[in-house]
Amino acid sequence: MRKNKSTSDRLRGTLDALILTALSGGPLHGYGVSRWLAGRSGKALRVEEGTLYPALYRLERLGWIEAEWGTSELGRRARFYRLTPAGTRQLAVEVQTFAEFVAAVSPILLPPPAALGERA
Amino acid sequence: MTAQEGRLRRLLRSRILGPSIARQVEEELDLHLELLVRELAAGGLDERAARREAAARLGDRRALAAACGRQARGTERRLRWSVLADELRQDVAYALRQLARARSFTAMALLTLAAGLGATTALWSVVEGVVLRRFPFAHPDRTVLVAETWKGGDSNFSAGNYVDLAASSAGTPSTAGTPSTAGTPSSAGTPSTAGTPSTASTAGTASTASTRSFSQLAAMQFSALNLAWGPDPARVLAARVTGGFFAVFGVRPLLGRTLGAADGEAGEESVAVLSHALWAERMGGDRAIVGKTIRLSNRPYRVVGVMPERFDPTDSHEELWVPLVFTPAQRAQHDEHYLDVVGLLRPGTSARAAQAELSVGMRRLSALYPHDNVGRQGVHVASLSAFILGDVPRRLFILLGAVGLVVLIACANVASLLLARGAVRQNELAVRAAIGAGGGRLVRQLLTESAVLGLAAGTLGTGLAFVLVKLFVRLAPPGIPRLGETRIDGGVLLFAFLLSLAASLLCGLVPALRSARQSPQTLLRGGMSGEGPSRDRLRHVLVAGEVALALTLLVGAGLLIRSALHLERLPLGFDPAGVLTARVGLPESAYPQPRAVEQAFEQIVARLEKRPGVRGASAGSGVPLGGYGGNNGLLPEGKPFSPENLIDASFHLVMPGYLETLRIPLLSGRTFDAADRAGGDRVMVVSRALARRAWGDADPIGKRIACCEDAAASRLKTVIGVVGDVRTRGPASEVRPEFYLPMAQAPQEGWKWLQRTVNLVVRGDSPAALAAALRGAVHEIDPTLPVPVVTLADALRRSLAEQRFHTALLLGLGLLGFLLATVGIYGVIAYFASQRTREIGIRMALGASRARIVRQLAIEGFLPLAAGLLLGAAAALAATRWLEGSLYGVSATDPLTFAAVAAMLGGTGWLAILLPALRATRIDPTRAIQAG
């Protein structure tokens, strides 16, 4: 578990977690992942194609997801991605890291109302 | 589907069956575009706007595709590696199964290889520990030994020469001194800084010296002193050293401090630094030793430091160090050469440059003092580590080469076995090839098998090496420096690992290539006894190679054995049987005058003669095999004074009866008797070699020769007798000219040269009685003197020990190689015979006589044997050149040895061929035909 990540690392790690989560329910192709994320975040999250596909290929290189050709809804063939056992483990790690990050930062950036105006 | 099958499938699909990566990414992005367009159109945009928007979202397609492509190639690499790893795992499991199944093959191969690899690893560990390991000096590559050159060889320095050379060519002074923290005793365990050199070396004292080439220069003189500490007095070897000595080596002391420039100056109390061994053994490792006082030859010395373990910079095994400071008289003395000089070169200076610099100074000194420095034109600067190691690296590398040959023989045996097995496994390999394992994969499998075998043998061998190294260190004779510090460390283990891999490659490559090359169809169709003729030939070639290697090894061993025998039978010139010696030194404080020393020794010898069991007793300055003694230059009367006319001869100061006690034969004239006293005619006894050098074949009795004294009047001595030559340094040494003077007529400086020490010699029947006699006689005169007793027979054995050890090892290796080669020959013939059982049976049934069949088999086997013998003879002729330094009385191309070894190998080889051939024809023909 990498504790002290740089900013871009943290963003990348979060994206990884999002993609891995998207695939945890079953195989999807790239467009499907983007739709799923948009849907689950109430259209708030839209991952750029220019970011998504390199991320997918990177995750495949790292061995956390694997790809197979299947048939898409258009009838054409598409590359479907799926979690590997290592990917499942990595997903748990990424979620944990993110939770810790949030837990550390939230009290500072989003303090409970009663604490506003107080000095530490 | 297992994970690895999945990986394989994915790899095959993507690379072999699938589209290229670029096209694959294109296809994926196209699909995404289409789906996006559909989504946007469903949201209300028209077709063209939707397409524009979608394309805009996708952005720079080319960059995107490139980024994805890079990652995809990474994926492919990863898959390929994991497939390889899977295959490797499979191969290893398969190899282990196969090896377990063929138990006798595996056992033989393992044992053979393990023996060879273990011996090589052990020997490499010794080479690494003794030769290659860094010496424990601060700058081992710059630490040198400096010697005067005299008649082409090295010689010690005289004090005068040393002081003048060191002081006159001084360049920048030695390191500006931070005053040393000398004197502050360290707390136990924390070493203090070594005594730093003085800030100013006044010309003439040269207490620490440096020159343009040297940053440190120091002189040493060895002397044996009587140490009084505890109940028994002991004789210890001490080194008197000038101030810069410890700075040359840069080793920090374990306790206290080292010696520095200020020590030993007049008025200062005497100090000493102890060696670790002396401190641990004699003083019990007392941590509070610094500051205590010991008595050396009746003088008090305060201990100021203890050196760490194994600090033995010149491999002289000195036990303590005391300061050496030259008196003005010594500084003017240019003719007595007894100093060893060590130095530390300045960074960037080569030994040759230093040598040139000092040689210039030496030539100047020769001009200034022509008589004292005659013939000494130069200086020799050589690496100290090379000097310490001496001849040892050459011998070790010979052994390493020999053991390498044994490993090659072992590998040839295993390769032969693998070839045989390859024939047996043809069907299995054919099936594997048929179901798709490519040629490369098959070779990889077979190589993995030999690698597994090799590494297993290597592991066994390393275990064996541990034992062998311990044995080697225990049994090796003294004389191999740093042997005690040999151990098997990470570097040696790495070597063992690489060696095992190399061996497995050597054994397995050709059999693997051979097995894998044949196409499945030919293999499957091959029938029962499909033995390719090429495999036959290869095994015969291996046999020839093994025989050649074994012959080379055995010739080497044979030559060394003949040398050893020669040395044993060589006449020594004296008779060591029944002789004991003891080296006794008198302290200067109790016996300051030469006359007192002489009287003391005369009394001791007189008492000795009266003791029971003593058949003869005497004393001499040196004793054969004792390693003591100096040389002098002698000038026969009438010859002009020049280096060519000066004869370098070994000097012996002896009492009457010495030559008789040692049974050195008198060839003409007489030996010394009581009449040869001080004040009488100055007489000398010469060895035959000296007589021949000085006067050729003329009778030397009555002629005169000059030596050993400054005063012209006492310089000439009359020759009264000629004795036989004595190999003073042992059977392996050359005969040198020697001369004897009576102790009663010792030169003025004689007792000082000898440091008041003589060797008592006694002859008798019982060593115990003789030892008691020696101790008793000495202690009657002075009970404080230590009397270390040595038998000459032991000394003789020790002088031959190195040669014997070397020979024994090489003989052992030769026999091992011989055994392996013989087993190899037998195995090959037996195998071929067993393969042809059917054919033999048919032929015998058809009436062929046994003799004919045996003859045919034998001839087939004989050809490679003969080829191997010839090849081996040629190889041995080339290889034995390296043994020349160890051979005595026999040449490196001695025909008798070659013939004997060839006969032995050929004869055993014949047996190894005939026996299986005969056995093969003893079978029942009918059964033979049915079998096969």
PDB file of N, CA, C and O in Angstrom, chain A residues 29-31 34-35 46 48-50 53-54 57-58 60-63 66-69 72-74 76-79 81, chain B residues 9-10 13 19 24-25 27-32 34-36 38-39 57-58 64 67-72 74-75 78:
ATOM      1  N   HIS A  29     -17.210  -3.326 -21.796  1.00  0.00           N
ATOM      2  CA  HIS A  29     -16.219  -2.729 -22.679  1.00  0.00           C
ATOM      3  C   HIS A  29     -16.015  -1.270 -22.276  1.00  0.00           C
ATOM      4  O   HIS A  29     -16.687  -0.754 -21.361  1.00  0.00           O
ATOM      5  N   GLY A  30     -15.055  -0.616 -22.905  1.00  0.00           N
ATOM      6  CA  GLY A  30     -14.639   0.714 -22.486  1.00  0.00           C
ATOM      7  C   GLY A  30     -15.803   1.703 -22.377  1.00  0.00           C
ATOM      8  O   GLY A  30     -15.958   2.408 -21.372  1.00  0.00           O
ATOM      9  N   TYR A  31     -16.633   1.703 -23.411  1.00  0.00           N
ATOM     10  CA  TYR A  31     -17.793   2.613 -23.381  1.00  0.00           C
ATOM     11  C   TYR A  31     -18.712   2.264 -22.228  1.00  0.00           C
ATOM     12  O   TYR A  31     -19.242   3.156 -21.546  1.00  0.00           O
ATOM     13  N   SER A  34     -17.480   3.795 -19.001  1.00  0.00           N
ATOM     14  CA  SER A  34     -17.744   5.232 -18.903  1.00  0.00           C
ATOM     15  C   SER A  34     -19.215   5.483 -18.585  1.00  0.00           C
ATOM     16  O   SER A  34     -19.554   6.340 -17.770  1.00  0.00           O
ATOM     17  N   ARG A  35     -20.131   4.737 -19.204  1.00  0.00           N
ATOM     18  CA  ARG A  35     -21.548   4.871 -18.920  1.00  0.00           C
ATOM     19  C   ARG A  35     -21.851   4.533 -17.475  1.00  0.00           C
ATOM     20  O   ARG A  35     -22.620   5.209 -16.799  1.00  0.00           O
ATOM     21  N   ARG A  46     -17.636  12.404 -15.364  1.00  0.00           N
ATOM     22  CA  ARG A  46     -17.498  11.955 -16.731  1.00  0.00           C
ATOM     23  C   ARG A  46     -15.993  11.805 -17.004  1.00  0.00           C
ATOM     24  O   ARG A  46     -15.245  12.783 -17.002  1.00  0.00           O
ATOM     25  N   GLU A  48     -12.918  11.396 -19.136  1.00  0.00           N
ATOM     26  CA  GLU A  48     -12.521  11.692 -20.514  1.00  0.00           C
ATOM     27  C   GLU A  48     -12.065  10.429 -21.215  1.00  0.00           C
ATOM     28  O   GLU A  48     -11.361   9.602 -20.639  1.00  0.00           O
ATOM     29  N   GLU A  49     -12.404  10.301 -22.476  1.00  0.00           N
ATOM     30  CA  GLU A  49     -11.939   9.137 -23.235  1.00  0.00           C
ATOM     31  C   GLU A  49     -10.410   9.099 -23.290  1.00  0.00           C
ATOM     32  O   GLU A  49      -9.802   8.020 -23.257  1.00  0.00           O
ATOM     33  N   GLY A  50      -9.841  10.278 -23.381  1.00  0.00           N
ATOM     34  CA  GLY A  50      -8.380  10.349 -23.452  1.00  0.00           C
ATOM     35  C   GLY A  50      -7.712   9.861 -22.176  1.00  0.00           C
ATOM     36  O   GLY A  50      -6.534   9.514 -22.170  1.00  0.00           O
ATOM     37  N   TYR A  53      -9.163   5.264 -21.708  1.00  0.00           N
ATOM     38  CA  TYR A  53      -8.568   4.126 -22.420  1.00  0.00           C
ATOM     39  C   TYR A  53      -7.120   3.860 -22.054  1.00  0.00           C
ATOM     40  O   TYR A  53      -6.751   2.709 -21.834  1.00  0.00           O
ATOM     41  N   PRO A  54      -6.281   4.891 -21.954  1.00  0.00           N
ATOM     42  CA  PRO A  54      -4.931   4.590 -21.442  1.00  0.00           C
ATOM     43  C   PRO A  54      -4.963   3.913 -20.071  1.00  0.00           C
ATOM     44  O   PRO A  54      -4.154   3.035 -19.783  1.00  0.00           O
ATOM     45  N   TYR A  57      -5.808   0.236 -20.523  1.00  0.00           N
ATOM     46  CA  TYR A  57      -4.664  -0.528 -21.018  1.00  0.00           C
ATOM     47  C   TYR A  57      -3.577  -0.674 -19.956  1.00  0.00           C
ATOM     48  O   TYR A  57      -2.903  -1.699 -19.873  1.00  0.00           O
ATOM     49  N   ARG A  58      -3.436   0.376 -19.135  1.00  0.00           N
ATOM     50  CA  ARG A  58      -2.418   0.286 -18.088  1.00  0.00           C
ATOM     51  C   ARG A  58      -2.802  -0.780 -17.075  1.00  0.00           C
ATOM     52  O   ARG A  58      -1.994  -1.578 -16.632  1.00  0.00           O
ATOM     53  N   GLU A  60      -4.547  -3.313 -17.596  1.00  0.00           N
ATOM     54  CA  GLU A  60      -4.322  -4.624 -18.196  1.00  0.00           C
ATOM     55  C   GLU A  60      -2.837  -5.003 -18.118  1.00  0.00           C
ATOM     56  O   GLU A  60      -2.483  -6.139 -17.801  1.00  0.00           O
ATOM     57  N   ARG A  61      -1.959  -4.033 -18.385  1.00  0.00           N
ATOM     58  CA  ARG A  61      -0.526  -4.325 -18.315  1.00  0.00           C
ATOM     59  C   ARG A  61      -0.139  -4.737 -16.914  1.00  0.00           C
ATOM     60  O   ARG A  61       0.684  -5.627 -16.711  1.00  0.00           O
ATOM     61  N   LEU A  62      -0.768  -4.104 -15.908  1.00  0.00           N
ATOM     62  CA  LEU A  62      -0.409  -4.432 -14.534  1.00  0.00           C
ATOM     63  C   LEU A  62      -1.004  -5.755 -14.098  1.00  0.00           C
ATOM     64  O   LEU A  62      -0.711  -6.245 -13.016  1.00  0.00           O
ATOM     65  N   GLY A  63      -1.883  -6.296 -14.908  1.00  0.00           N
ATOM     66  CA  GLY A  63      -2.430  -7.604 -14.584  1.00  0.00           C
ATOM     67  C   GLY A  63      -3.643  -7.568 -13.690  1.00  0.00           C
ATOM     68  O   GLY A  63      -4.072  -8.610 -13.193  1.00  0.00           O
ATOM     69  N   GLU A  66      -8.205  -8.185 -17.299  1.00  0.00           N
ATOM     70  CA  GLU A  66      -7.818  -8.832 -18.541  1.00  0.00           C
ATOM     71  C   GLU A  66      -8.917  -8.614 -19.571  1.00  0.00           C
ATOM     72  O   GLU A  66     -10.073  -8.374 -19.205  1.00  0.00           O
ATOM     73  N   ALA A  67      -8.536  -8.704 -20.824  1.00  0.00           N
ATOM     74  CA  ALA A  67      -9.486  -8.357 -21.897  1.00  0.00           C
ATOM     75  C   ALA A  67      -9.737  -9.538 -22.799  1.00  0.00           C
ATOM     76  O   ALA A  67      -8.846 -10.353 -23.049  1.00  0.00           O
ATOM     77  N   GLU A  68     -10.968  -9.638 -23.287  1.00  0.00           N
ATOM     78  CA  GLU A  68     -11.311 -10.655 -24.273  1.00  0.00           C
ATOM     79  C   GLU A  68     -12.276 -10.057 -25.288  1.00  0.00           C
ATOM     80  O   GLU A  68     -13.066  -9.182 -24.948  1.00  0.00           O
ATOM     81  N   TRP A  69     -12.194 -10.573 -26.482  1.00  0.00           N
ATOM     82  CA  TRP A  69     -13.111 -10.073 -27.510  1.00  0.00           C
ATOM     83  C   TRP A  69     -14.492 -10.703 -27.313  1.00  0.00           C
ATOM     84  O   TRP A  69     -14.617 -11.887 -27.051  1.00  0.00           O
ATOM     85  N   SER A  72     -20.562  -6.786 -29.076  1.00  0.00           N
ATOM     86  CA  SER A  72     -21.172  -5.611 -28.453  1.00  0.00           C
ATOM     87  C   SER A  72     -22.637  -5.510 -28.861  1.00  0.00           C
ATOM     88  O   SER A  72     -23.125  -6.272 -29.693  1.00  0.00           O
ATOM     89  N   GLU A  73     -23.328  -4.486 -28.315  1.00  0.00           N
ATOM     90  CA  GLU A  73     -24.751  -4.333 -28.626  1.00  0.00           C
ATOM     91  C   GLU A  73     -24.977  -3.952 -30.086  1.00  0.00           C
ATOM     92  O   GLU A  73     -26.050  -4.137 -30.626  1.00  0.00           O
ATOM     93  N   LEU A  74     -23.933  -3.407 -30.727  1.00  0.00           N
ATOM     94  CA  LEU A  74     -24.101  -3.043 -32.126  1.00  0.00           C
ATOM     95  C   LEU A  74     -23.900  -4.227 -33.061  1.00  0.00           C
ATOM     96  O   LEU A  74     -23.980  -4.087 -34.263  1.00  0.00           O
ATOM     97  N   ARG A  76     -21.082  -5.465 -33.527  1.00  0.00           N
ATOM     98  CA  ARG A  76     -19.652  -5.543 -33.827  1.00  0.00           C
ATOM     99  C   ARG A  76     -18.923  -6.120 -32.616  1.00  0.00           C
ATOM    100  O   ARG A  76     -19.420  -6.115 -31.511  1.00  0.00           O
ATOM    101  N   ARG A  77     -17.695  -6.555 -32.890  1.00  0.00           N
ATOM    102  CA  ARG A  77     -17.001  -7.137 -31.731  1.00  0.00           C
ATOM    103  C   ARG A  77     -16.314  -6.019 -30.944  1.00  0.00           C
ATOM    104  O   ARG A  77     -15.908  -4.983 -31.485  1.00  0.00           O
ATOM    105  N   ALA A  78     -16.235  -6.278 -29.641  1.00  0.00           N
ATOM    106  CA  ALA A  78     -15.636  -5.289 -28.737  1.00  0.00           C
ATOM    107  C   ALA A  78     -14.727  -5.994 -27.751  1.00  0.00           C
ATOM    108  O   ALA A  78     -14.867  -7.196 -27.494  1.00  0.00           O
ATOM    109  N   ARG A  79     -13.797  -5.243 -27.177  1.00  0.00           N
ATOM    110  CA  ARG A  79     -12.917  -5.797 -26.142  1.00  0.00           C
ATOM    111  C   ARG A  79     -13.599  -5.620 -24.793  1.00  0.00           C
ATOM    112  O   ARG A  79     -13.815  -4.509 -24.328  1.00  0.00           O
ATOM    113  N   TYR A  81     -13.542  -6.024 -20.756  1.00  0.00           N
ATOM    114  CA  TYR A  81     -12.554  -6.101 -19.663  1.00  0.00           C
ATOM    115  C   TYR A  81     -13.184  -6.755 -18.460  1.00  0.00           C
ATOM    116  O   TYR A  81     -14.379  -6.613 -18.199  1.00  0.00           O
TER     117      TYR A  81
ATOM    118  N   ARG B   9      -3.393 -19.024 -23.846  1.00  0.00           N
ATOM    119  CA  ARG B   9      -4.397 -18.823 -24.874  1.00  0.00           C
ATOM    120  C   ARG B   9      -4.468 -17.353 -25.253  1.00  0.00           C
ATOM    121  O   ARG B   9      -4.517 -17.010 -26.436  1.00  0.00           O
ATOM    122  N   ARG B  10      -4.435 -16.513 -24.245  1.00  0.00           N
ATOM    123  CA  ARG B  10      -4.539 -15.085 -24.509  1.00  0.00           C
ATOM    124  C   ARG B  10      -3.365 -14.626 -25.359  1.00  0.00           C
ATOM    125  O   ARG B  10      -3.504 -13.837 -26.289  1.00  0.00           O
ATOM    126  N   ARG B  13      -3.728 -15.997 -28.904  1.00  0.00           N
ATOM    127  CA  ARG B  13      -4.786 -15.259 -29.595  1.00  0.00           C
ATOM    128  C   ARG B  13      -4.302 -13.895 -30.001  1.00  0.00           C
ATOM    129  O   ARG B  13      -4.489 -13.464 -31.130  1.00  0.00           O
ATOM    130  N   PRO B  19      -5.435  -9.622 -34.408  1.00  0.00           N
ATOM    131  CA  PRO B  19      -4.958  -8.508 -35.231  1.00  0.00           C
ATOM    132  C   PRO B  19      -3.793  -7.812 -34.549  1.00  0.00           C
ATOM    133  O   PRO B  19      -3.523  -8.032 -33.380  1.00  0.00           O
ATOM    134  N   GLN B  24      -6.083  -3.192 -33.371  1.00  0.00           N
ATOM    135  CA  GLN B  24      -6.981  -3.540 -32.280  1.00  0.00           C
ATOM    136  C   GLN B  24      -7.450  -2.278 -31.552  1.00  0.00           C
ATOM    137  O   GLN B  24      -8.640  -2.109 -31.259  1.00  0.00           O
ATOM    138  N   VAL B  25      -6.539  -1.379 -31.286  1.00  0.00           N
ATOM    139  CA  VAL B  25      -6.896  -0.142 -30.603  1.00  0.00           C
ATOM    140  C   VAL B  25      -7.836   0.690 -31.472  1.00  0.00           C
ATOM    141  O   VAL B  25      -8.824   1.261 -30.999  1.00  0.00           O
ATOM    142  N   GLU B  27      -9.930  -0.357 -33.683  1.00  0.00           N
ATOM    143  CA  GLU B  27     -11.249  -0.966 -33.682  1.00  0.00           C
ATOM    144  C   GLU B  27     -12.019  -0.585 -32.415  1.00  0.00           C
ATOM    145  O   GLU B  27     -13.207  -0.255 -32.446  1.00  0.00           O
ATOM    146  N   GLU B  28     -11.287  -0.619 -31.285  1.00  0.00           N
ATOM    147  CA  GLU B  28     -11.940  -0.331 -30.023  1.00  0.00           C
ATOM    148  C   GLU B  28     -12.423   1.116 -29.983  1.00  0.00           C
ATOM    149  O   GLU B  28     -13.534   1.401 -29.550  1.00  0.00           O
ATOM    150  N   LEU B  29     -11.591   2.030 -30.407  1.00  0.00           N
ATOM    151  CA  LEU B  29     -11.951   3.445 -30.367  1.00  0.00           C
ATOM    152  C   LEU B  29     -13.086   3.743 -31.356  1.00  0.00           C
ATOM    153  O   LEU B  29     -13.985   4.556 -31.064  1.00  0.00           O
ATOM    154  N   ASP B  30     -13.051   3.057 -32.506  1.00  0.00           N
ATOM    155  CA  ASP B  30     -14.145   3.225 -33.465  1.00  0.00           C
ATOM    156  C   ASP B  30     -15.486   2.869 -32.841  1.00  0.00           C
ATOM    157  O   ASP B  30     -16.478   3.598 -32.965  1.00  0.00           O
ATOM    158  N   LEU B  31     -15.490   1.740 -32.164  1.00  0.00           N
ATOM    159  CA  LEU B  31     -16.721   1.287 -31.537  1.00  0.00           C
ATOM    160  C   LEU B  31     -17.210   2.307 -30.522  1.00  0.00           C
ATOM    161  O   LEU B  31     -18.396   2.652 -30.450  1.00  0.00           O
ATOM    162  N   HIS B  32     -16.272   2.789 -29.696  1.00  0.00           N
ATOM    163  CA  HIS B  32     -16.641   3.782 -28.685  1.00  0.00           C
ATOM    164  C   HIS B  32     -17.255   5.000 -29.350  1.00  0.00           C
ATOM    165  O   HIS B  32     -18.263   5.549 -28.890  1.00  0.00           O
ATOM    166  N   GLU B  34     -18.838   5.178 -32.241  1.00  0.00           N
ATOM    167  CA  GLU B  34     -20.176   4.867 -32.727  1.00  0.00           C
ATOM    168  C   GLU B  34     -21.190   4.887 -31.607  1.00  0.00           C
ATOM    169  O   GLU B  34     -22.276   5.467 -31.725  1.00  0.00           O
ATOM    170  N   LEU B  35     -20.831   4.250 -30.470  1.00  0.00           N
ATOM    171  CA  LEU B  35     -21.770   4.209 -29.354  1.00  0.00           C
ATOM    172  C   LEU B  35     -22.030   5.611 -28.822  1.00  0.00           C
ATOM    173  O   LEU B  35     -23.160   5.974 -28.455  1.00  0.00           O
ATOM    174  N   LEU B  36     -20.995   6.417 -28.778  1.00  0.00           N
ATOM    175  CA  LEU B  36     -21.161   7.782 -28.288  1.00  0.00           C
ATOM    176  C   LEU B  36     -22.066   8.580 -29.216  1.00  0.00           C
ATOM    177  O   LEU B  36     -22.955   9.333 -28.757  1.00  0.00           O
ATOM    178  N   ARG B  38     -24.356   7.422 -31.098  1.00  0.00           N
ATOM    179  CA  ARG B  38     -25.743   6.973 -30.900  1.00  0.00           C
ATOM    180  C   ARG B  38     -26.357   7.614 -29.665  1.00  0.00           C
ATOM    181  O   ARG B  38     -27.490   8.068 -29.658  1.00  0.00           O
ATOM    182  N   GLU B  39     -25.525   7.701 -28.586  1.00  0.00           N
ATOM    183  CA  GLU B  39     -26.048   8.282 -27.348  1.00  0.00           C
ATOM    184  C   GLU B  39     -26.400   9.755 -27.549  1.00  0.00           C
ATOM    185  O   GLU B  39     -27.436  10.230 -27.118  1.00  0.00           O
ATOM    186  N   ARG B  57     -14.765  14.888 -28.392  1.00  0.00           N
ATOM    187  CA  ARG B  57     -14.547  14.283 -27.081  1.00  0.00           C
ATOM    188  C   ARG B  57     -13.380  13.301 -27.117  1.00  0.00           C
ATOM    189  O   ARG B  57     -12.629  13.187 -26.163  1.00  0.00           O
ATOM    190  N   LEU B  58     -13.285  12.600 -28.211  1.00  0.00           N
ATOM    191  CA  LEU B  58     -12.206  11.620 -28.288  1.00  0.00           C
ATOM    192  C   LEU B  58     -10.829  12.291 -28.384  1.00  0.00           C
ATOM    193  O   LEU B  58      -9.828  11.747 -27.937  1.00  0.00           O
ATOM    194  N   LEU B  64      -3.855   9.201 -28.547  1.00  0.00           N
ATOM    195  CA  LEU B  64      -4.566   8.233 -27.722  1.00  0.00           C
ATOM    196  C   LEU B  64      -4.175   6.809 -28.109  1.00  0.00           C
ATOM    197  O   LEU B  64      -3.842   5.977 -27.260  1.00  0.00           O
ATOM    198  N   ALA B  67      -0.674   6.021 -26.958  1.00  0.00           N
ATOM    199  CA  ALA B  67      -0.568   5.733 -25.522  1.00  0.00           C
ATOM    200  C   ALA B  67      -1.067   4.338 -25.223  1.00  0.00           C
ATOM    201  O   ALA B  67      -0.432   3.568 -24.496  1.00  0.00           O
ATOM    202  N   CYS B  68      -2.220   4.009 -25.791  1.00  0.00           N
ATOM    203  CA  CYS B  68      -2.761   2.669 -25.538  1.00  0.00           C
ATOM    204  C   CYS B  68      -1.852   1.602 -26.102  1.00  0.00           C
ATOM    205  O   CYS B  68      -1.639   0.549 -25.472  1.00  0.00           O
ATOM    206  N   GLY B  69      -1.299   1.873 -27.273  1.00  0.00           N
ATOM    207  CA  GLY B  69      -0.422   0.881 -27.889  1.00  0.00           C
ATOM    208  C   GLY B  69       0.780   0.573 -27.021  1.00  0.00           C
ATOM    209  O   GLY B  69       1.192  -0.581 -26.865  1.00  0.00           O
ATOM    210  N   ARG B  70       1.348   1.621 -26.427  1.00  0.00           N
ATOM    211  CA  ARG B  70       2.500   1.395 -25.550  1.00  0.00           C
ATOM    212  C   ARG B  70       2.147   0.447 -24.420  1.00  0.00           C
ATOM    213  O   ARG B  70       2.860  -0.512 -24.128  1.00  0.00           O
ATOM    214  N   GLN B  71       1.013   0.733 -23.781  1.00  0.00           N
ATOM    215  CA  GLN B  71       0.614  -0.130 -22.667  1.00  0.00           C
ATOM    216  C   GLN B  71       0.349  -1.552 -23.151  1.00  0.00           C
ATOM    217  O   GLN B  71       0.700  -2.522 -22.470  1.00  0.00           O
ATOM    218  N   ALA B  72      -0.267  -1.657 -24.325  1.00  0.00           N
ATOM    219  CA  ALA B  72      -0.614  -2.991 -24.817  1.00  0.00           C
ATOM    220  C   ALA B  72       0.648  -3.816 -25.071  1.00  0.00           C
ATOM    221  O   ALA B  72       0.687  -5.016 -24.793  1.00  0.00           O
ATOM    222  N   GLY B  74       3.329  -3.514 -23.436  1.00  0.00           N
ATOM    223  CA  GLY B  74       3.764  -3.927 -22.110  1.00  0.00           C
ATOM    224  C   GLY B  74       3.021  -5.174 -21.644  1.00  0.00           C
ATOM    225  O   GLY B  74       3.609  -6.078 -21.044  1.00  0.00           O
ATOM    226  N   THR B  75       1.703  -5.173 -21.925  1.00  0.00           N
ATOM    227  CA  THR B  75       0.904  -6.342 -21.543  1.00  0.00           C
ATOM    228  C   THR B  75       1.433  -7.600 -22.205  1.00  0.00           C
ATOM    229  O   THR B  75       1.577  -8.649 -21.590  1.00  0.00           O
ATOM    230  N   ARG B  78       4.516  -8.857 -20.623  1.00  0.00           N
ATOM    231  CA  ARG B  78       4.236  -9.504 -19.350  1.00  0.00           C
ATOM    232  C   ARG B  78       3.714 -10.917 -19.576  1.00  0.00           C
ATOM    233  O   ARG B  78       4.131 -11.870 -18.910  1.00  0.00           O
TER     234      ARG B  78
END
